[in-house]
PDB file of C-alpha atoms in Angstrom:
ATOM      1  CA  UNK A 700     113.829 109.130 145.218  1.00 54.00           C
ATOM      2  CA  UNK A 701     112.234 111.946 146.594  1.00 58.00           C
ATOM      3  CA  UNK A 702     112.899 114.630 143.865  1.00 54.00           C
ATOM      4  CA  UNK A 703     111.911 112.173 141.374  1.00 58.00           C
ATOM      5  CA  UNK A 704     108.681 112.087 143.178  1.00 54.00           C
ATOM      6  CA  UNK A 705     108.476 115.524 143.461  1.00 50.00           C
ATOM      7  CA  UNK A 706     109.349 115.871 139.596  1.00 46.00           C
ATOM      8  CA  UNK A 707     106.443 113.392 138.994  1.00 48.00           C
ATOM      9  CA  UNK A 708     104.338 115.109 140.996  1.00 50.00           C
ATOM     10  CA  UNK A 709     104.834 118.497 139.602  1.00 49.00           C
ATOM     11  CA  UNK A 710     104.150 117.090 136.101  1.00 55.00           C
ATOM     12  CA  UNK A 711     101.185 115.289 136.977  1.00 49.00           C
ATOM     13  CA  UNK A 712      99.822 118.515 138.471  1.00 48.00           C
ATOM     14  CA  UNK A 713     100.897 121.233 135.289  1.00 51.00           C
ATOM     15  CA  UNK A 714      99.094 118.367 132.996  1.00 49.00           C
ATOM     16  CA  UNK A 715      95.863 118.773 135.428  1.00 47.00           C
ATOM     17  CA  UNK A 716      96.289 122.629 134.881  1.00 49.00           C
ATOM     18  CA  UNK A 717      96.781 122.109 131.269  1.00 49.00           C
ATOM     19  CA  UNK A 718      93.515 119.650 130.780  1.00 56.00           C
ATOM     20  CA  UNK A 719      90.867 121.652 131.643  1.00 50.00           C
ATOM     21  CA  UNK A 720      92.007 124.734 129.506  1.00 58.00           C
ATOM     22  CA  UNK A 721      92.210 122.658 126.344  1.00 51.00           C
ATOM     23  CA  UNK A 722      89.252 120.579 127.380  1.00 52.00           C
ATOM     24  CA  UNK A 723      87.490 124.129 127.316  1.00 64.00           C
ATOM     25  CA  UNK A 724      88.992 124.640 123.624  1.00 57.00           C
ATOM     26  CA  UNK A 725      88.272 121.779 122.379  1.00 53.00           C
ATOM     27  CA  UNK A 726      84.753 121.858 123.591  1.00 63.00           C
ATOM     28  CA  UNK A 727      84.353 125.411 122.187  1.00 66.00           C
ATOM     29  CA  UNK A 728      85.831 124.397 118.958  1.00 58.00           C
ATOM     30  CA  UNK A 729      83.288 121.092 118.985  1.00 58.00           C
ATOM     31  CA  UNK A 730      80.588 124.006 119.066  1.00 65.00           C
ATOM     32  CA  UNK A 731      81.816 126.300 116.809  1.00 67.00           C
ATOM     33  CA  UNK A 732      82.253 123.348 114.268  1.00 62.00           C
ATOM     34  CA  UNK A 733      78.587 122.140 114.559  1.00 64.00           C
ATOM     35  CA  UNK A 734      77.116 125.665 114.388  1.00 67.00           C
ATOM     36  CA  UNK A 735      78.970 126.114 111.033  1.00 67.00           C
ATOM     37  CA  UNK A 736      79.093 122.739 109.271  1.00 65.00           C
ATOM     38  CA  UNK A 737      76.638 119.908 111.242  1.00 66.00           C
ATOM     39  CA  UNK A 738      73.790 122.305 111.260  1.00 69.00           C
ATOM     40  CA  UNK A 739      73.982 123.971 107.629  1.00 70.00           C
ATOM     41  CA  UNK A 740      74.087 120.638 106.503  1.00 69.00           C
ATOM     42  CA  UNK A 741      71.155 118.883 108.595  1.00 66.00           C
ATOM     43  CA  UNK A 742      68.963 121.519 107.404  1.00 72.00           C
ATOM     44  CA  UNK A 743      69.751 120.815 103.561  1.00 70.00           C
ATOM     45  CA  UNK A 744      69.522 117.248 104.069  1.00 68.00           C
ATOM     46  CA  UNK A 745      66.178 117.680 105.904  1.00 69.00           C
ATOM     47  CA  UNK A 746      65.316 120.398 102.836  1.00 68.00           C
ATOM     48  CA  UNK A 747      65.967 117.295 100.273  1.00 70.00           C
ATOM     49  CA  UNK A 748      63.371 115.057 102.485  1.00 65.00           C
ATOM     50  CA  UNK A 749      67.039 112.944 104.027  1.00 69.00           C
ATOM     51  CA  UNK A 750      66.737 113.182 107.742  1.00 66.00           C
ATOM     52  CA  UNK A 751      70.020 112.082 109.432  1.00 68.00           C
ATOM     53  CA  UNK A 752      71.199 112.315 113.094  1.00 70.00           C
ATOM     54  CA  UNK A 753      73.591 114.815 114.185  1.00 67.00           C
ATOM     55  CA  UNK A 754      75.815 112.308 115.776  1.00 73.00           C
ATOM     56  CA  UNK A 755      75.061 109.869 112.548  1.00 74.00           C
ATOM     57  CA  UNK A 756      76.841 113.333 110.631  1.00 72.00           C
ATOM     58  CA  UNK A 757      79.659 113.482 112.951  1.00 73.00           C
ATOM     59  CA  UNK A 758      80.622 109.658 112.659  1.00 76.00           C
ATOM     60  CA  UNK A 759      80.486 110.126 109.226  1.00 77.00           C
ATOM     61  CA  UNK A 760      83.223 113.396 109.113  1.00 76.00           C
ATOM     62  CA  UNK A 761      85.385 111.676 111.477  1.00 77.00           C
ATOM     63  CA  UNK A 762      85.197 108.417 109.282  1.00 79.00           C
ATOM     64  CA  UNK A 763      85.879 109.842 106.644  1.00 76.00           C
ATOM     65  CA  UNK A 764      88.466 111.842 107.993  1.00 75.00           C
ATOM     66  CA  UNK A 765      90.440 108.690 109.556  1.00 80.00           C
ATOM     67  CA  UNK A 766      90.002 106.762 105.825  1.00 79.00           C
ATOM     68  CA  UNK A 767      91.611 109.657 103.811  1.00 76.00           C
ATOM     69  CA  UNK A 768      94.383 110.575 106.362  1.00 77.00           C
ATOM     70  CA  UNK A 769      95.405 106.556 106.392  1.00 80.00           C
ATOM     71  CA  UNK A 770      95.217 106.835 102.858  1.00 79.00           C
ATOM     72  CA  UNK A 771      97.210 109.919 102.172  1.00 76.00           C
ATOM     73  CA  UNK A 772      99.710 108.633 104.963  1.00 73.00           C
ATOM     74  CA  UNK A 773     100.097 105.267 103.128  1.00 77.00           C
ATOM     75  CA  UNK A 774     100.327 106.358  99.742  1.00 72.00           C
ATOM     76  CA  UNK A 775     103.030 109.585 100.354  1.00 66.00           C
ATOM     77  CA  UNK A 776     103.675 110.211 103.740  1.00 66.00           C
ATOM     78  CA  UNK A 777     102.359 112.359 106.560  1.00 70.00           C
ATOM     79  CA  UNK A 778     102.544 115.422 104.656  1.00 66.00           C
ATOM     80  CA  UNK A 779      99.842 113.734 102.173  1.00 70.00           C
ATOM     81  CA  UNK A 780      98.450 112.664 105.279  1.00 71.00           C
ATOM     82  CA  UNK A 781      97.509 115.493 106.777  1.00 72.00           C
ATOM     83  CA  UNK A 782      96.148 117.208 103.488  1.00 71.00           C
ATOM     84  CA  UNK A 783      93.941 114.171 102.958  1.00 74.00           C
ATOM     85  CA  UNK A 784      92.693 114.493 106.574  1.00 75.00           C
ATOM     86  CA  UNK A 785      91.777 117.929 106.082  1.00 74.00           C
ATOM     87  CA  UNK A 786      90.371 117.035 102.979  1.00 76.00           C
ATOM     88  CA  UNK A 787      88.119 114.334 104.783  1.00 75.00           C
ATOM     89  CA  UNK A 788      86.955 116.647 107.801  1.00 77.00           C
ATOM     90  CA  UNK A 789      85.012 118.489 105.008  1.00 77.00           C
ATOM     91  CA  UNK A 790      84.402 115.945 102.104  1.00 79.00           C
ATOM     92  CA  UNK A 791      80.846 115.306 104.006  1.00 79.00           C
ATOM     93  CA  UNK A 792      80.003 118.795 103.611  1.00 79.00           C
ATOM     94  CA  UNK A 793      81.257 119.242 100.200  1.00 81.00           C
ATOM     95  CA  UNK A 794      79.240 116.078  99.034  1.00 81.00           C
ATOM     96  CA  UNK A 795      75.988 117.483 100.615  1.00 83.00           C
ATOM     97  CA  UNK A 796      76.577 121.176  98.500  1.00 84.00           C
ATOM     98  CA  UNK A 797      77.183 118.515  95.656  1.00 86.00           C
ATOM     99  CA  UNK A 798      73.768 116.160  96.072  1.00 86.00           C
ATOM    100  CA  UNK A 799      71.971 119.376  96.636  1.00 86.00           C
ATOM    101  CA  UNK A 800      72.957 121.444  93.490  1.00 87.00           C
ATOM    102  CA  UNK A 801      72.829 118.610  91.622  1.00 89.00           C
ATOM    103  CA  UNK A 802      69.374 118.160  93.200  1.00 88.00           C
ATOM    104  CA  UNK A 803      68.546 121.889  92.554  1.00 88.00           C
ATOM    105  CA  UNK A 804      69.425 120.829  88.631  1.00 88.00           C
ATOM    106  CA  UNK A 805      66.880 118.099  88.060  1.00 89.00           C
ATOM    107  CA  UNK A 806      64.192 119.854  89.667  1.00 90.00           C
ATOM    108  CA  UNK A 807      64.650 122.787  87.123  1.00 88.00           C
ATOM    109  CA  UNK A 808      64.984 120.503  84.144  1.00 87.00           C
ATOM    110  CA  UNK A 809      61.404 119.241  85.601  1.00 90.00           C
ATOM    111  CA  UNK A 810      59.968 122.420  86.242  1.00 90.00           C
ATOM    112  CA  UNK A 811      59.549 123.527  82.964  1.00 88.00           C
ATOM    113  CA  UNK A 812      57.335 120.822  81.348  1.00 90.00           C
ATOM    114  CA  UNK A 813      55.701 121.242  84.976  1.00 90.00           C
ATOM    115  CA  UNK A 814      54.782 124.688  84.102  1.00 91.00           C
ATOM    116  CA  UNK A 815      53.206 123.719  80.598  1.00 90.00           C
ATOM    117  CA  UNK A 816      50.790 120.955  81.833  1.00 91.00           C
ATOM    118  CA  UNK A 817      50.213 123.239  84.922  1.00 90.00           C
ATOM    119  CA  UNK A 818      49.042 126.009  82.344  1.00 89.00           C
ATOM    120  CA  UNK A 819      46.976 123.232  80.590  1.00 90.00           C
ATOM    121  CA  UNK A 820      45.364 122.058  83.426  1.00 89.00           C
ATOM    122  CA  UNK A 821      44.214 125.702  84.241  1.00 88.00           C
ATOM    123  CA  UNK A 822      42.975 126.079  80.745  1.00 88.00           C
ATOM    124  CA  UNK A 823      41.097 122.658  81.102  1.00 87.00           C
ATOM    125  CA  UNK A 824      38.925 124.734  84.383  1.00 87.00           C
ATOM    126  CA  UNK A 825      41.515 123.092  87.243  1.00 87.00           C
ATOM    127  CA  UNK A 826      42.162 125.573  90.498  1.00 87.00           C
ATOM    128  CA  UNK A 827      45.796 125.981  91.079  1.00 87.00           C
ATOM    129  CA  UNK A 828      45.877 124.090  93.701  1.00 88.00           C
ATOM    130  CA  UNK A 829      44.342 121.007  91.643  1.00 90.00           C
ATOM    131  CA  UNK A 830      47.056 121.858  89.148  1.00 90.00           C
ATOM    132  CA  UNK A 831      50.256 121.535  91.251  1.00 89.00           C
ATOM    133  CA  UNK A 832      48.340 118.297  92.987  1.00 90.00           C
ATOM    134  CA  UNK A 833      47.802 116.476  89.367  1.00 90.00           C
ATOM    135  CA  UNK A 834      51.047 117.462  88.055  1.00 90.00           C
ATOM    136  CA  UNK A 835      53.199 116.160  91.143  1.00 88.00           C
ATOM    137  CA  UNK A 836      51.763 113.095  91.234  1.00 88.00           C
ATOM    138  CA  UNK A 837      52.766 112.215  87.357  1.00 87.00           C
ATOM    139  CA  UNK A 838      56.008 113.695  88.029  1.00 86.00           C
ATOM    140  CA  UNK A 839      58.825 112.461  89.087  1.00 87.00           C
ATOM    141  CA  UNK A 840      61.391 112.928  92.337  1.00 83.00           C
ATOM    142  CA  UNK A 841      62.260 115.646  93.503  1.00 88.00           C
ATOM    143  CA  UNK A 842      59.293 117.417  91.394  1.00 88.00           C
ATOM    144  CA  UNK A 843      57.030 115.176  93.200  1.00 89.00           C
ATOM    145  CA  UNK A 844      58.150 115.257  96.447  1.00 88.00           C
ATOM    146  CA  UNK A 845      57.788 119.303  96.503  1.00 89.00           C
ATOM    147  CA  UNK A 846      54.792 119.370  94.957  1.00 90.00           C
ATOM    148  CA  UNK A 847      53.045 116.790  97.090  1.00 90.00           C
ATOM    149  CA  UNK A 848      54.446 118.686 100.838  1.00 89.00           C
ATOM    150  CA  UNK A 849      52.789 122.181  98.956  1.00 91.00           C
ATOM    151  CA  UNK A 850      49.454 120.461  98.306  1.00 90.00           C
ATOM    152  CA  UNK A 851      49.389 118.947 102.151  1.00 91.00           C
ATOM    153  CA  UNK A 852      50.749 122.606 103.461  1.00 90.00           C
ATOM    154  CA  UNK A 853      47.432 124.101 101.370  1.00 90.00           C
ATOM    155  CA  UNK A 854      45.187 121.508 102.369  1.00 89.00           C
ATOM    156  CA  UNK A 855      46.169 122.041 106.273  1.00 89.00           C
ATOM    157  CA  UNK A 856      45.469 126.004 105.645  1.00 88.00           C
ATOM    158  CA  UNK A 857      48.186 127.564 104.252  1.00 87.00           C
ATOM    159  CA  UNK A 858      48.083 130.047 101.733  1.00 88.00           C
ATOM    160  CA  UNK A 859      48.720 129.598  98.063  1.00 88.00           C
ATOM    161  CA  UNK A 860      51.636 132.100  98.217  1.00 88.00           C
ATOM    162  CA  UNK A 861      53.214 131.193 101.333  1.00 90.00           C
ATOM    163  CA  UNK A 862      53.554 128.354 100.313  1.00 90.00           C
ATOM    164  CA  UNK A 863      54.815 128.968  96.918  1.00 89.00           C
ATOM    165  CA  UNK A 864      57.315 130.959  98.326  1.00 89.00           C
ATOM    166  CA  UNK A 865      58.630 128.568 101.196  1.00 89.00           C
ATOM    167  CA  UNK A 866      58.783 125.882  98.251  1.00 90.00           C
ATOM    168  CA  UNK A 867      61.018 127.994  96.752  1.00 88.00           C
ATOM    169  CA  UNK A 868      63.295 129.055  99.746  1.00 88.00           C
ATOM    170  CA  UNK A 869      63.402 125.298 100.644  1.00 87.00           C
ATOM    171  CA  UNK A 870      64.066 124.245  97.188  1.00 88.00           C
ATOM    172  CA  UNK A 871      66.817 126.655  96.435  1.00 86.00           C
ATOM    173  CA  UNK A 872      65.929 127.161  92.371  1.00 87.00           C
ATOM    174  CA  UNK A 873      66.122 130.646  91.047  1.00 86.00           C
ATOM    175  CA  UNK A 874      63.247 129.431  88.554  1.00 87.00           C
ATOM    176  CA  UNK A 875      60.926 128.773  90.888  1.00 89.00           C
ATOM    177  CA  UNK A 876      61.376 131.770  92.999  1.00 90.00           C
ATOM    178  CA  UNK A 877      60.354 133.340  89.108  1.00 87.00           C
ATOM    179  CA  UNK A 878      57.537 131.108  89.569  1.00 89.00           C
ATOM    180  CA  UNK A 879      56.632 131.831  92.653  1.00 89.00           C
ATOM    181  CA  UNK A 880      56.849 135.727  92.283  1.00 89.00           C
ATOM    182  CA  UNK A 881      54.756 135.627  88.975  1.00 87.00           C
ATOM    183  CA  UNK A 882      52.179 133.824  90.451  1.00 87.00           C
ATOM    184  CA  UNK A 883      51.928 135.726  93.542  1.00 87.00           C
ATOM    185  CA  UNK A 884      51.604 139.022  91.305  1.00 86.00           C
ATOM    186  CA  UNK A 885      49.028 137.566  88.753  1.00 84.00           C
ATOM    187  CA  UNK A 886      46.492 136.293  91.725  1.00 83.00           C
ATOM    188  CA  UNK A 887      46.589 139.818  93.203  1.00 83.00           C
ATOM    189  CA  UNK A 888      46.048 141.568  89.851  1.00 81.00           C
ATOM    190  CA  UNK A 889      43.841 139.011  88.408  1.00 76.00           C
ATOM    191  CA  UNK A 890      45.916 138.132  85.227  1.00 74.00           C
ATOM    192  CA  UNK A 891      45.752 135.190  83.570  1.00 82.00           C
ATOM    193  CA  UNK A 892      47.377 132.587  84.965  1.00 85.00           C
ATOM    194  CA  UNK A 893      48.026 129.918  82.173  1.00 85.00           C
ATOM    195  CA  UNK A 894      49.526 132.486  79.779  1.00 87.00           C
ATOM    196  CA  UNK A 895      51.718 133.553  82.840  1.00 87.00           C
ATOM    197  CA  UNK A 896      53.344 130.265  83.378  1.00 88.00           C
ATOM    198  CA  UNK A 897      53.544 129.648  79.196  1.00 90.00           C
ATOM    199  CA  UNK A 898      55.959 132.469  79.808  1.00 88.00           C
ATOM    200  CA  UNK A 899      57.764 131.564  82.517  1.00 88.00           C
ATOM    201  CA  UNK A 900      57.987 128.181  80.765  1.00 89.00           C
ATOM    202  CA  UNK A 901      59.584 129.398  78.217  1.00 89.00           C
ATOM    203  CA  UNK A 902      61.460 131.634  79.392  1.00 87.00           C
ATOM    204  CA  UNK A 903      63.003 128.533  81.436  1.00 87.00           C
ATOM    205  CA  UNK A 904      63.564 126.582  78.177  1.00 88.00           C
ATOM    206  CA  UNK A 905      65.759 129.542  76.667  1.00 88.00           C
ATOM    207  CA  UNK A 906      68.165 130.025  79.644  1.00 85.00           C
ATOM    208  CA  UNK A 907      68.696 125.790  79.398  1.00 83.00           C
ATOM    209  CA  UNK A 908      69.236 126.334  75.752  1.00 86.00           C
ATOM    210  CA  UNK A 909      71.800 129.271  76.519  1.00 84.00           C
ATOM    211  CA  UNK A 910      73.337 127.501  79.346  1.00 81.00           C
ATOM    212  CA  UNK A 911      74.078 124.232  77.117  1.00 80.00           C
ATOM    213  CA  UNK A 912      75.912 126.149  74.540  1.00 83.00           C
ATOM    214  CA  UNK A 913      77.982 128.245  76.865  1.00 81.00           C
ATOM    215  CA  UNK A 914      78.383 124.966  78.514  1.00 78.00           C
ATOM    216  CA  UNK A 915      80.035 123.260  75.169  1.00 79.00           C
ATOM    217  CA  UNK A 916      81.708 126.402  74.077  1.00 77.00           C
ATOM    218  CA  UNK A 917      83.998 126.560  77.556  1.00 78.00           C
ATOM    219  CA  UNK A 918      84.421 122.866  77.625  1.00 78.00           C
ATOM    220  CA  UNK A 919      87.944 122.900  76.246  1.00 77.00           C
ATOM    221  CA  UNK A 920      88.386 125.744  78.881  1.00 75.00           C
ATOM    222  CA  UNK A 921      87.478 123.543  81.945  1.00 77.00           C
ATOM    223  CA  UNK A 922      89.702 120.460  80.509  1.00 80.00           C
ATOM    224  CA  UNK A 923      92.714 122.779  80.349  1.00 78.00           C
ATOM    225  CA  UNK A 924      92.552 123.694  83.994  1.00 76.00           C
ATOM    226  CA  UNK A 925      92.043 120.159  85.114  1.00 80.00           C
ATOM    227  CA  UNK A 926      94.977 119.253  82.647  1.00 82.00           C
ATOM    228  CA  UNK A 927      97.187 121.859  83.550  1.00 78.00           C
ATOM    229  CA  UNK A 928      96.248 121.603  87.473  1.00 77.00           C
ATOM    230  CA  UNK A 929      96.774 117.819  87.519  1.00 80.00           C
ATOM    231  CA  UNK A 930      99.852 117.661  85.812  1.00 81.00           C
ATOM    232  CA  UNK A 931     102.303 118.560  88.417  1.00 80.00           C
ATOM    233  CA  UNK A 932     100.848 115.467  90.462  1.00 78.00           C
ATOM    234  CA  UNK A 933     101.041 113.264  87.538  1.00 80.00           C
ATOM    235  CA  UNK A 934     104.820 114.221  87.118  1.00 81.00           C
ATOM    236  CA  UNK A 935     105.408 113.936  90.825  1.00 78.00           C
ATOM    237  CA  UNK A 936     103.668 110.609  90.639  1.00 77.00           C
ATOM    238  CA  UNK A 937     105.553 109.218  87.967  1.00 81.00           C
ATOM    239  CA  UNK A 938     109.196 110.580  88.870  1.00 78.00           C
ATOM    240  CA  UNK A 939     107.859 109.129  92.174  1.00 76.00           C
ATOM    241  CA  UNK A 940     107.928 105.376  90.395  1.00 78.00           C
ATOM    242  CA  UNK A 941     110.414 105.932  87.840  1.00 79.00           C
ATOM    243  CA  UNK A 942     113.119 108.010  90.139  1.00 78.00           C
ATOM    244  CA  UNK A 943     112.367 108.323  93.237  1.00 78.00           C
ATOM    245  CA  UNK A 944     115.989 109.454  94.045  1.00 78.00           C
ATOM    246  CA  UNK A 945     114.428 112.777  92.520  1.00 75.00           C
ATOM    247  CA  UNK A 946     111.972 113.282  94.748  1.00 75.00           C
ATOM    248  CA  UNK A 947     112.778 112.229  98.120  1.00 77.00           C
ATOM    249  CA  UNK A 948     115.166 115.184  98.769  1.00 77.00           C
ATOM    250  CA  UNK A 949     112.102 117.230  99.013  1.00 75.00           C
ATOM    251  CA  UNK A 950     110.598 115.709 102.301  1.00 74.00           C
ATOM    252  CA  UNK A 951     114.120 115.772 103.961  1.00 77.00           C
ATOM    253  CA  UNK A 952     113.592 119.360 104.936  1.00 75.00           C
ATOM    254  CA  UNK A 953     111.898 122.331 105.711  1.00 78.00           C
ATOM    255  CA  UNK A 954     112.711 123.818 102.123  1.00 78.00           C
ATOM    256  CA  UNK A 955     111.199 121.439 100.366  1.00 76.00           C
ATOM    257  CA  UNK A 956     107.978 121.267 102.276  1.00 78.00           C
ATOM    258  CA  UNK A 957     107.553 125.043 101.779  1.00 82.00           C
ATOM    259  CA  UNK A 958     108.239 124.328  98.285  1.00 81.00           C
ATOM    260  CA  UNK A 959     105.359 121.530  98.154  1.00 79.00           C
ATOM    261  CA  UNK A 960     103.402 124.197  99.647  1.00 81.00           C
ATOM    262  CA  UNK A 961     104.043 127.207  97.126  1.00 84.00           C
ATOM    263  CA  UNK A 962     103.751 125.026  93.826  1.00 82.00           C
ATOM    264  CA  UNK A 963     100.195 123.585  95.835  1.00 81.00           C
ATOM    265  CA  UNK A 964      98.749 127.296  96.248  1.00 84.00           C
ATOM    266  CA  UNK A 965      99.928 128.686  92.524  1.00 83.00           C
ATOM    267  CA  UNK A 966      98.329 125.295  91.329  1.00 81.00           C
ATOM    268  CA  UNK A 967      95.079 126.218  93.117  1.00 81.00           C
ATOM    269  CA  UNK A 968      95.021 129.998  92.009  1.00 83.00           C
ATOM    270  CA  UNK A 969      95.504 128.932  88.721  1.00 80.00           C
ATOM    271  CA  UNK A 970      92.829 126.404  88.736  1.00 78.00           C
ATOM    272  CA  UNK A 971      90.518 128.786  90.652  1.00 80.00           C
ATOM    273  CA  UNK A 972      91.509 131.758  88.210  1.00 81.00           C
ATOM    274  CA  UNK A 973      90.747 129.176  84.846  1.00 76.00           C
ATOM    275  CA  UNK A 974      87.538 128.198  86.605  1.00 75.00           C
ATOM    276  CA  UNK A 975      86.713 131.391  86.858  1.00 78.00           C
ATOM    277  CA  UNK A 976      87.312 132.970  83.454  1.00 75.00           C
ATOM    278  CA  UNK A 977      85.235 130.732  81.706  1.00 71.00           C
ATOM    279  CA  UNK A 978      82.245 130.600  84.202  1.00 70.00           C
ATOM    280  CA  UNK A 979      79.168 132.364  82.317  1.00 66.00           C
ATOM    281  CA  UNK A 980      76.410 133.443  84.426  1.00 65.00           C
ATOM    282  CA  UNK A 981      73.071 133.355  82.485  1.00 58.00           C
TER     283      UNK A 981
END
């Protein structure tokens, strides 16, 4: 009785020690994790005018998280499990890089007609200011939503340029850094304005042309790696149904888990190296 009290005890007291050194890791690893993901991704939500909670963000990773790892678990196993999890600790991060290049898109498929009845405006005897102010309110999101936050920063006493150029940090478009550049240089020089932005317009109009033909010509490129990297799953999937006899010796042991792992990783180079190849830059 009394060395099983003493055994308790003992064990009671290492799991003590033990809890305040991972309590310590875990809190440091809490930190680390909203330094790198919660905060990168509050401030590009905030950039696309979405203000959400921190703790709002973190019930969504962990949700999401919990969802895919009961999914993966139910539908192959822990192994799938765990990938899914992992998968679901940074889907919310991965969908806000997603809504805000997609984001990034429209607005530069909107700048360009901007541009033209901004030049048109200026030819008509409109300030600058008047121009970006007329044309964002006939626009639409997220043309208008940038466009109206520059004509409030002006009107509060900002300058033209500053703010031209922390529209274009915020925004995130390579085009309307070009914009914001050229019309930075032209105000200091005194060159024409309206011509300025015909250019740029243009200019804009070409590289969308370019970009939609490179974009057709590596379309069979892209379908082969999807193909060719969803095809082992497929086959696993199916042999799954059809023979599952097959399949089950490979999550009996440790050799077919490293297996799973290998033909994962050559699956993923190859996708990433396919991906890669026929990625133009224009």
């Amino acid at each position: 009785m009394i060395a099983s009290s003493l055994v308790f005890l003992l064990t009671a007291a290492s799991a003590a020690l033990l809890t305040f050194p991972a309590f310590r890791v875990l809190r440091k690893a809490f930190q680390q994790y909203q330094r790198r993901y919660v905060a990168p991704s509050l401030e590009a939500l905030g950039a696309m005018f979405l203000f959400v909670e921190p703790r709002q963000l973190v019930r969504l990773n962990l949700g999401a998280l919990v969802v895919l790892a009961a999914a993966g678990y139910a539908l192959a196993g822990p192994f799938c499990g765990a990938g899914a999890a992992v998968a679901g600790f940074f889907a919310p991060a991965f969908a806000v890089r997603f809504y805000r290049r997609r984001r990034v898109r429209r607005f530069d498929a909107q700048l360009a007609e901007a541009l033209q009845q901004m030049a048109s405006a200026l030819r008509a005897g409109l300030t600058l200011q008047q121009a970006v102010d007329q044309v964002g309110r006939e626009s639409a999101a997220p043309l208008r939503h940038e466009f109206g936050l520059f004509t409030r920063e002006v009107k509060l006493g900002l300058g033209i340029d500053a703010a031209l150029a922390g529209m274009a940090e915020r925004v995130g478009s390579e085009d309307l850094e070009l914009v914001a550049i050229s019309t930075s240089i032209a105000r200091q020089l005194g060159g024409n304005l309206g011509e300025m932005l015909e250019v740029v317009a243009a200019t804009i109009r070409e590289r969308f042309r370019l970009e939609g033909r490179i974009a057709a010509l590596t379309s069979q490129g892209k379908l082969q790696g999807m193909i060719v990297a969803s095809l082992p799953l497929l086959v696993g999937m199916f042999l799954q149904s059809y023979r599952p006899d097959l399949i089950e010796p490979m999550f009996e042991g440790a050799f077919g888990y490293v297996l799973l792992s290998a033909i994962v990783l050559l699956q993923a180079m190859g996708f990433l190296v396919i991906r890669r190849i026929v990625a133009v830059d224009v």
